[in-house]
mmCIF file of C-alpha atoms and ligand atoms in Angstrom:
data_model
loop_
_atom_site.group_PDB
_atom_site.id
_atom_site.type_symbol
_atom_site.label_atom_id
_atom_site.label_comp_id
_atom_site.label_asym_id
_atom_site.label_seq_id
_atom_site.Cartn_x
_atom_site.Cartn_y
_atom_site.Cartn_z
ATOM 1 C CA MET F 1 -85.820 2.178 26.129
ATOM 2 C CA THR F 2 -88.213 -0.080 27.914
ATOM 3 C CA VAL F 3 -89.146 1.093 31.407
ATOM 4 C CA PRO F 4 -90.984 -1.267 33.731
ATOM 5 C CA ILE F 5 -94.524 -0.177 34.428
ATOM 6 C CA ARG F 6 -95.726 -0.459 37.876
ATOM 7 C CA GLN F 7 -98.622 -2.874 38.388
ATOM 8 C CA ILE F 8 -100.552 -0.572 40.788
ATOM 9 C CA ARG F 9 -102.992 1.684 38.973
ATOM 10 C CA SER F 10 -103.883 5.227 39.798
ATOM 11 C CA PHE F 11 -107.580 4.647 39.133
ATOM 12 C CA VAL F 12 -110.345 2.199 39.624
ATOM 13 C CA ARG F 13 -112.351 1.494 36.566
ATOM 14 C CA ARG F 14 -115.551 3.080 37.353
ATOM 15 C CA GLN F 15 -118.332 1.596 35.374
ATOM 16 C CA GLY F 16 -120.410 4.868 35.447
ATOM 17 C CA ARG F 17 -123.498 4.451 33.220
ATOM 18 C CA LEU F 18 -123.068 5.827 29.800
ATOM 19 C CA THR F 19 -125.887 7.900 28.608
ATOM 20 C CA THR F 20 -127.332 7.186 25.229
ATOM 21 C CA GLY F 21 -125.703 10.358 23.834
ATOM 22 C CA GLN F 22 -122.340 9.410 25.214
ATOM 23 C CA GLN F 23 -122.680 5.883 23.845
ATOM 24 C CA ARG F 24 -123.546 7.293 20.391
ATOM 25 C CA ALA F 25 -120.702 9.725 20.671
ATOM 26 C CA LEU F 26 -118.229 6.898 21.298
ATOM 27 C CA GLN F 27 -119.545 5.001 18.341
ATOM 28 C CA GLU F 28 -119.829 7.698 15.921
ATOM 29 C CA LEU F 29 -117.147 10.363 16.837
ATOM 30 C CA TRP F 30 -114.282 8.030 17.968
ATOM 31 C CA GLN F 31 -112.965 7.706 14.466
ATOM 32 C CA ARG F 32 -112.749 11.454 14.209
ATOM 33 C CA TYR F 33 -111.238 12.259 17.615
ATOM 34 C CA GLY F 34 -110.057 9.023 19.133
ATOM 35 C CA ILE F 35 -106.680 7.242 19.001
ATOM 36 C CA ASP F 36 -106.482 3.498 19.580
ATOM 37 C CA VAL F 37 -103.028 2.864 20.946
ATOM 38 C CA ALA F 38 -100.986 -0.087 20.188
ATOM 39 C CA ASP F 39 -97.313 -0.639 20.914
ATOM 40 C CA ASP F 40 -95.739 1.862 18.621
ATOM 41 C CA SER F 41 -94.990 5.575 19.074
ATOM 42 C CA LEU F 42 -97.602 8.075 17.970
ATOM 43 C CA ASP F 43 -96.510 10.560 15.330
ATOM 44 C CA LEU F 44 -98.077 13.706 16.895
ATOM 45 C CA ASN F 45 -97.144 15.698 13.868
ATOM 46 C CA THR F 46 -99.229 13.556 11.560
ATOM 47 C CA LEU F 47 -102.157 13.430 14.006
ATOM 48 C CA PHE F 48 -102.603 17.082 14.004
ATOM 49 C CA ASN F 49 -102.469 19.537 11.083
ATOM 50 C CA GLU F 50 -99.092 21.170 11.584
ATOM 51 C CA PRO F 51 -99.640 22.260 15.194
ATOM 52 C CA GLN F 52 -97.324 24.868 16.715
ATOM 53 C CA LEU F 53 -97.437 23.288 20.085
ATOM 54 C CA VAL F 54 -98.675 19.993 21.551
ATOM 55 C CA ILE F 55 -100.134 19.956 25.028
ATOM 56 C CA LEU F 56 -101.074 16.669 26.817
ATOM 57 C CA GLU F 57 -103.705 16.655 29.605
ATOM 58 C CA ILE F 58 -103.716 13.476 31.630
ATOM 59 C CA GLY F 59 -107.054 12.537 33.470
ATOM 60 C CA PHE F 60 -109.245 15.108 31.895
ATOM 61 C CA GLY F 61 -112.503 13.863 33.608
ATOM 62 C CA ASN F 62 -115.364 15.321 31.724
ATOM 63 C CA GLY F 63 -112.917 17.481 29.531
ATOM 64 C CA GLU F 64 -114.051 20.902 30.686
ATOM 65 C CA SER F 65 -110.575 22.332 30.975
ATOM 66 C CA LEU F 66 -109.416 20.582 27.719
ATOM 67 C CA LEU F 67 -112.437 21.945 25.780
ATOM 68 C CA SER F 68 -112.123 25.430 26.833
ATOM 69 C CA GLN F 69 -108.338 25.530 26.251
ATOM 70 C CA ALA F 70 -108.704 24.077 22.832
ATOM 71 C CA GLN F 71 -111.382 26.609 21.978
ATOM 72 C CA ALA F 72 -109.231 29.482 23.263
ATOM 73 C CA HIS F 73 -106.124 28.331 21.320
ATOM 74 C CA PRO F 74 -107.159 26.757 17.902
ATOM 75 C CA GLN F 75 -103.502 26.674 16.701
ATOM 76 C CA THR F 76 -102.473 24.575 19.625
ATOM 77 C CA ALA F 77 -102.945 20.783 19.402
ATOM 78 C CA TYR F 78 -104.372 19.104 22.641
ATOM 79 C CA LEU F 79 -104.001 15.462 23.303
ATOM 80 C CA GLY F 80 -106.119 14.060 26.241
ATOM 81 C CA ILE F 81 -105.813 10.714 28.075
ATOM 82 C CA GLU F 82 -108.646 9.552 30.300
ATOM 83 C CA VAL F 83 -109.737 6.018 31.393
ATOM 84 C CA TYR F 84 -113.382 7.075 32.377
ATOM 85 C CA GLN F 85 -115.583 6.224 29.353
ATOM 86 C CA PRO F 86 -118.467 8.463 30.296
ATOM 87 C CA GLY F 87 -116.195 11.412 30.525
ATOM 88 C CA VAL F 88 -114.633 10.619 27.121
ATOM 89 C CA GLY F 89 -118.137 10.274 25.680
ATOM 90 C CA ARG F 90 -119.156 13.573 27.154
ATOM 91 C CA LEU F 91 -116.113 15.447 25.706
ATOM 92 C CA LEU F 92 -116.685 13.862 22.264
ATOM 93 C CA GLN F 93 -120.236 15.206 22.226
ATOM 94 C CA ARG F 94 -119.003 18.670 22.981
ATOM 95 C CA LEU F 95 -115.989 18.669 20.605
ATOM 96 C CA ALA F 96 -118.459 17.754 17.735
ATOM 97 C CA GLN F 97 -121.075 20.419 18.802
ATOM 98 C CA GLN F 98 -118.423 23.094 18.912
ATOM 99 C CA GLN F 99 -116.692 21.891 15.692
ATOM 100 C CA ILE F 100 -113.366 21.614 17.472
ATOM 101 C CA ASN F 101 -110.583 20.103 15.337
ATOM 102 C CA ASN F 102 -107.521 20.649 17.550
ATOM 103 C CA VAL F 103 -108.061 17.747 20.086
ATOM 104 C CA LYS F 104 -107.346 14.049 20.034
ATOM 105 C CA LEU F 105 -108.357 11.527 22.824
ATOM 106 C CA ILE F 106 -106.926 8.321 24.160
ATOM 107 C CA CYS F 107 -109.040 6.175 26.470
ATOM 108 C CA HIS F 108 -106.291 4.111 28.184
ATOM 109 C CA ASP F 109 -103.975 4.205 31.191
ATOM 110 C CA ALA F 110 -101.766 7.202 30.941
ATOM 111 C CA VAL F 111 -98.874 5.527 32.510
ATOM 112 C CA GLU F 112 -98.811 2.845 29.767
ATOM 113 C CA VAL F 113 -99.341 5.398 26.918
ATOM 114 C CA ILE F 114 -96.451 7.531 28.217
ATOM 115 C CA CYS F 115 -94.286 4.511 28.414
ATOM 116 C CA HIS F 116 -95.072 2.974 25.029
ATOM 117 C CA ASN F 117 -96.600 5.635 22.724
ATOM 118 C CA ILE F 118 -95.193 9.085 23.288
ATOM 119 C CA ALA F 119 -91.779 9.881 21.784
ATOM 120 C CA ASP F 120 -89.170 11.733 23.680
ATOM 121 C CA ASN F 121 -88.932 15.489 23.226
ATOM 122 C CA SER F 122 -92.511 15.737 21.765
ATOM 123 C CA LEU F 123 -94.633 17.562 24.181
ATOM 124 C CA ASP F 124 -94.724 21.337 24.761
ATOM 125 C CA GLY F 125 -96.682 21.021 27.949
ATOM 126 C CA VAL F 126 -98.328 18.579 30.277
ATOM 127 C CA GLN F 127 -101.167 19.285 32.625
ATOM 128 C CA ILE F 128 -102.591 17.137 35.291
ATOM 129 C CA PHE F 129 -105.381 18.827 37.132
ATOM 130 C CA PHE F 130 -106.829 17.362 40.352
ATOM 131 C CA PRO F 131 -105.420 13.809 40.046
ATOM 132 C CA ASP F 132 -107.123 11.457 42.501
ATOM 133 C CA PRO F 133 -105.477 12.248 45.910
ATOM 134 C CA TRP F 134 -105.878 8.739 47.417
ATOM 135 C CA PRO F 135 -105.882 10.218 50.868
ATOM 136 C CA LYS F 136 -105.696 7.032 52.944
ATOM 137 C CA LYS F 137 -102.086 6.104 53.727
ATOM 138 C CA ARG F 138 -102.533 2.597 52.483
ATOM 139 C CA HIS F 139 -103.584 3.954 49.140
ATOM 140 C CA HIS F 140 -100.770 6.434 48.620
ATOM 141 C CA LYS F 141 -98.966 3.970 46.398
ATOM 142 C CA ARG F 142 -101.899 4.526 43.953
ATOM 143 C CA ARG F 143 -101.058 8.210 43.471
ATOM 144 C CA LEU F 144 -100.238 9.062 39.920
ATOM 145 C CA ILE F 145 -97.440 11.555 40.947
ATOM 146 C CA GLN F 146 -94.670 9.434 41.940
ATOM 147 C CA PRO F 147 -90.911 9.665 41.239
ATOM 148 C CA ASP F 148 -90.968 6.802 38.642
ATOM 149 C CA PHE F 149 -93.848 8.276 36.806
ATOM 150 C CA ILE F 150 -92.266 11.774 36.696
ATOM 151 C CA ASN F 151 -88.884 10.231 35.520
ATOM 152 C CA LEU F 152 -90.869 8.580 32.698
ATOM 153 C CA LEU F 153 -92.659 11.781 31.827
ATOM 154 C CA VAL F 154 -89.935 14.350 31.875
ATOM 155 C CA PRO F 155 -87.936 13.140 28.798
ATOM 156 C CA LYS F 156 -91.210 13.393 26.692
ATOM 157 C CA LEU F 157 -91.106 17.134 27.261
ATOM 158 C CA THR F 158 -89.187 19.479 24.989
ATOM 159 C CA THR F 159 -86.661 21.706 26.555
ATOM 160 C CA ASP F 160 -88.464 24.624 28.279
ATOM 161 C CA ALA F 161 -91.849 22.808 28.122
ATOM 162 C CA TYR F 162 -94.009 23.060 31.201
ATOM 163 C CA LEU F 163 -95.536 20.588 33.646
ATOM 164 C CA HIS F 164 -98.556 22.014 35.371
ATOM 165 C CA LEU F 165 -100.235 20.168 38.183
ATOM 166 C CA ALA F 166 -103.175 21.221 40.520
ATOM 167 C CA THR F 167 -104.662 19.718 43.472
ATOM 168 C CA ASP F 168 -107.003 20.690 46.404
ATOM 169 C CA TRP F 169 -105.576 18.140 48.719
ATOM 170 C CA GLN F 170 -102.755 19.814 50.717
ATOM 171 C CA PRO F 171 -100.987 16.601 51.638
ATOM 172 C CA TYR F 172 -100.885 15.510 48.003
ATOM 173 C CA ALA F 173 -99.767 19.106 47.016
ATOM 174 C CA GLU F 174 -96.796 18.726 49.470
ATOM 175 C CA HIS F 175 -96.009 15.203 48.141
ATOM 176 C CA MET F 176 -96.104 16.629 44.520
ATOM 177 C CA LEU F 177 -93.780 19.511 45.334
ATOM 178 C CA ALA F 178 -91.279 17.061 46.940
ATOM 179 C CA VAL F 179 -91.325 14.771 43.982
ATOM 180 C CA LEU F 180 -91.065 17.422 41.300
ATOM 181 C CA SER F 181 -88.510 19.448 43.193
ATOM 182 C CA ALA F 182 -86.341 16.311 43.400
ATOM 183 C CA GLN F 183 -86.318 15.718 39.595
ATOM 184 C CA PRO F 184 -82.915 17.100 38.350
ATOM 185 C CA ASP F 185 -84.242 18.237 34.865
ATOM 186 C CA LEU F 186 -87.167 20.260 36.226
ATOM 187 C CA ILE F 187 -87.081 23.757 37.714
ATOM 188 C CA ASN F 188 -89.894 25.279 39.815
ATOM 189 C CA CYS F 189 -91.306 28.386 38.055
ATOM 190 C CA ALA F 190 -92.849 29.768 41.361
ATOM 191 C CA PRO F 191 -90.866 32.848 42.545
ATOM 192 C CA ASP F 192 -90.666 31.313 46.101
ATOM 193 C CA LYS F 193 -90.011 27.814 44.767
ATOM 194 C CA THR F 194 -93.235 26.519 46.255
ATOM 195 C CA TYR F 195 -96.711 26.883 44.786
ATOM 196 C CA TYR F 196 -97.493 28.881 41.669
ATOM 197 C CA PRO F 197 -100.208 31.638 41.632
ATOM 198 C CA ARG F 198 -103.310 30.272 40.010
ATOM 199 C CA PRO F 199 -102.800 30.937 36.283
ATOM 200 C CA MET F 200 -105.938 32.463 34.550
ATOM 201 C CA HIS F 201 -105.604 30.016 31.754
ATOM 202 C CA ARG F 202 -106.402 27.078 33.949
ATOM 203 C CA PRO F 203 -110.285 26.788 33.540
ATOM 204 C CA LEU F 204 -112.329 26.437 36.611
ATOM 205 C CA THR F 205 -113.899 22.877 36.499
ATOM 206 C CA LYS F 206 -116.951 21.503 38.338
ATOM 207 C CA PHE F 207 -114.517 19.375 40.361
ATOM 208 C CA GLU F 208 -112.647 22.369 41.467
ATOM 209 C CA GLN F 209 -115.794 24.340 42.305
ATOM 210 C CA ARG F 210 -117.030 21.423 44.512
ATOM 211 C CA GLY F 211 -113.603 21.685 46.322
ATOM 212 C CA GLU F 212 -114.121 25.376 46.807
ATOM 213 C CA ARG F 213 -117.566 24.855 48.296
ATOM 214 C CA LEU F 214 -115.959 22.351 50.789
ATOM 215 C CA GLY F 215 -113.505 25.051 51.654
ATOM 216 C CA HIS F 216 -110.482 23.333 50.012
ATOM 217 C CA GLU F 217 -107.496 25.513 49.105
ATOM 218 C CA VAL F 218 -106.195 24.900 45.615
ATOM 219 C CA PHE F 219 -102.456 24.465 44.928
ATOM 220 C CA ASP F 220 -100.852 24.889 41.564
ATOM 221 C CA LEU F 221 -97.474 23.606 40.611
ATOM 222 C CA MET F 222 -95.650 24.858 37.587
ATOM 223 C CA PHE F 223 -92.384 23.427 36.693
ATOM 224 C CA GLN F 224 -90.305 23.656 33.453
ATOM 225 C CA ARG F 225 -87.885 21.086 31.847
ATOM 226 C CA THR F 226 -84.394 22.633 31.823
ATOM 227 C CA SER F 227 -82.358 20.324 29.648
HETATM 228 C C1 LIG S 301 -110.352 13.551 40.299
HETATM 229 S S1 LIG S 301 -110.595 13.359 38.642
HETATM 230 C C2 LIG S 301 -110.083 15.020 38.014
HETATM 231 C C3 LIG S 301 -110.772 15.257 36.556
HETATM 232 C C4 LIG S 301 -110.384 16.594 35.905
HETATM 233 N N1 LIG S 301 -108.954 16.673 35.730
HETATM 234 C C5 LIG S 301 -110.986 17.716 36.663
HETATM 235 O O1 LIG S 301 -110.164 18.627 37.172
HETATM 236 O O2 LIG S 301 -112.177 17.970 36.835
HETATM 237 C C6 LIG S 301 -109.149 12.379 38.193
HETATM 238 C C7 LIG S 301 -109.295 11.741 36.720
HETATM 239 O O3 LIG S 301 -108.002 11.054 36.417
HETATM 240 C C8 LIG S 301 -108.430 9.879 35.788
HETATM 241 N N2 LIG S 301 -107.141 9.070 35.859
HETATM 242 C C9 LIG S 301 -106.636 8.555 37.018
HETATM 243 N N3 LIG S 301 -105.625 7.909 36.669
HETATM 244 C C10 LIG S 301 -105.464 7.825 35.401
HETATM 245 C C11 LIG S 301 -104.633 7.210 34.394
HETATM 246 N N4 LIG S 301 -103.627 6.426 34.889
HETATM 247 N N5 LIG S 301 -104.735 7.329 33.196
HETATM 248 C C12 LIG S 301 -105.741 8.084 32.645
HETATM 249 N N6 LIG S 301 -106.673 8.667 33.390
HETATM 250 C C13 LIG S 301 -106.506 8.483 34.831
HETATM 251 C C14 LIG S 301 -109.523 9.371 36.395
HETATM 252 O O4 LIG S 301 -110.420 8.504 35.682
HETATM 253 C C15 LIG S 301 -110.404 10.645 36.732
HETATM 254 O O5 LIG S 301 -111.370 11.017 35.728
#
């Protein structure tokens, strides 16, 4: 099914300067960990060596959470999508240093990748931690979490797969809760049907620590695909 992709992007291409190490990692390690996406569906089963579960992380930043989860669960396959090249380079360096083999990376707009390259019923979990909140009202249209994007994403989940979001921006948390609660194929796993208690398996990133220092409360949302 071809779904129209919105033209407004959820990111601004930051040309953060690549360190020499990151540049070298992109040149030397991309073949081992990277996936160049074209128009066809990715066969996640051939990308990974017989994974039990495939988890997708969108907007992994520097990859701290992806790295620590991949280390903790070597039998699970992790696919990361991020547009920020220095972050990708940094994670590549660490993956190689730690000899991690259950992670693959895509450096591209996640909306396009979900639309064109991810097969239906292929993901056992999707996590999106601290997506850019775009706090100004005129920028709200840039927020990644929108009904169209969630409607595109949900069919990619297997039945019972989870969708885990986190943010430290309360108005965005409220927006996320409204969007996910309105999606008919998702149920909220939180006992009170609002926010989920912070799961211990979500690693604390530098980004979150900075939010904590600024006194920001963190909101986790945990939903599951029902059918
Ligand atoms: C605020 S940062 C959070 C990074 C990380 N998840 C963390 O918790 O530290 C949001 C990240 O999402 C990435 N991003 C935003 N929109 C994206 C998209 N459509 N596709 C891929 N990455 C995206 C940005 O480049 C940025 O690195």
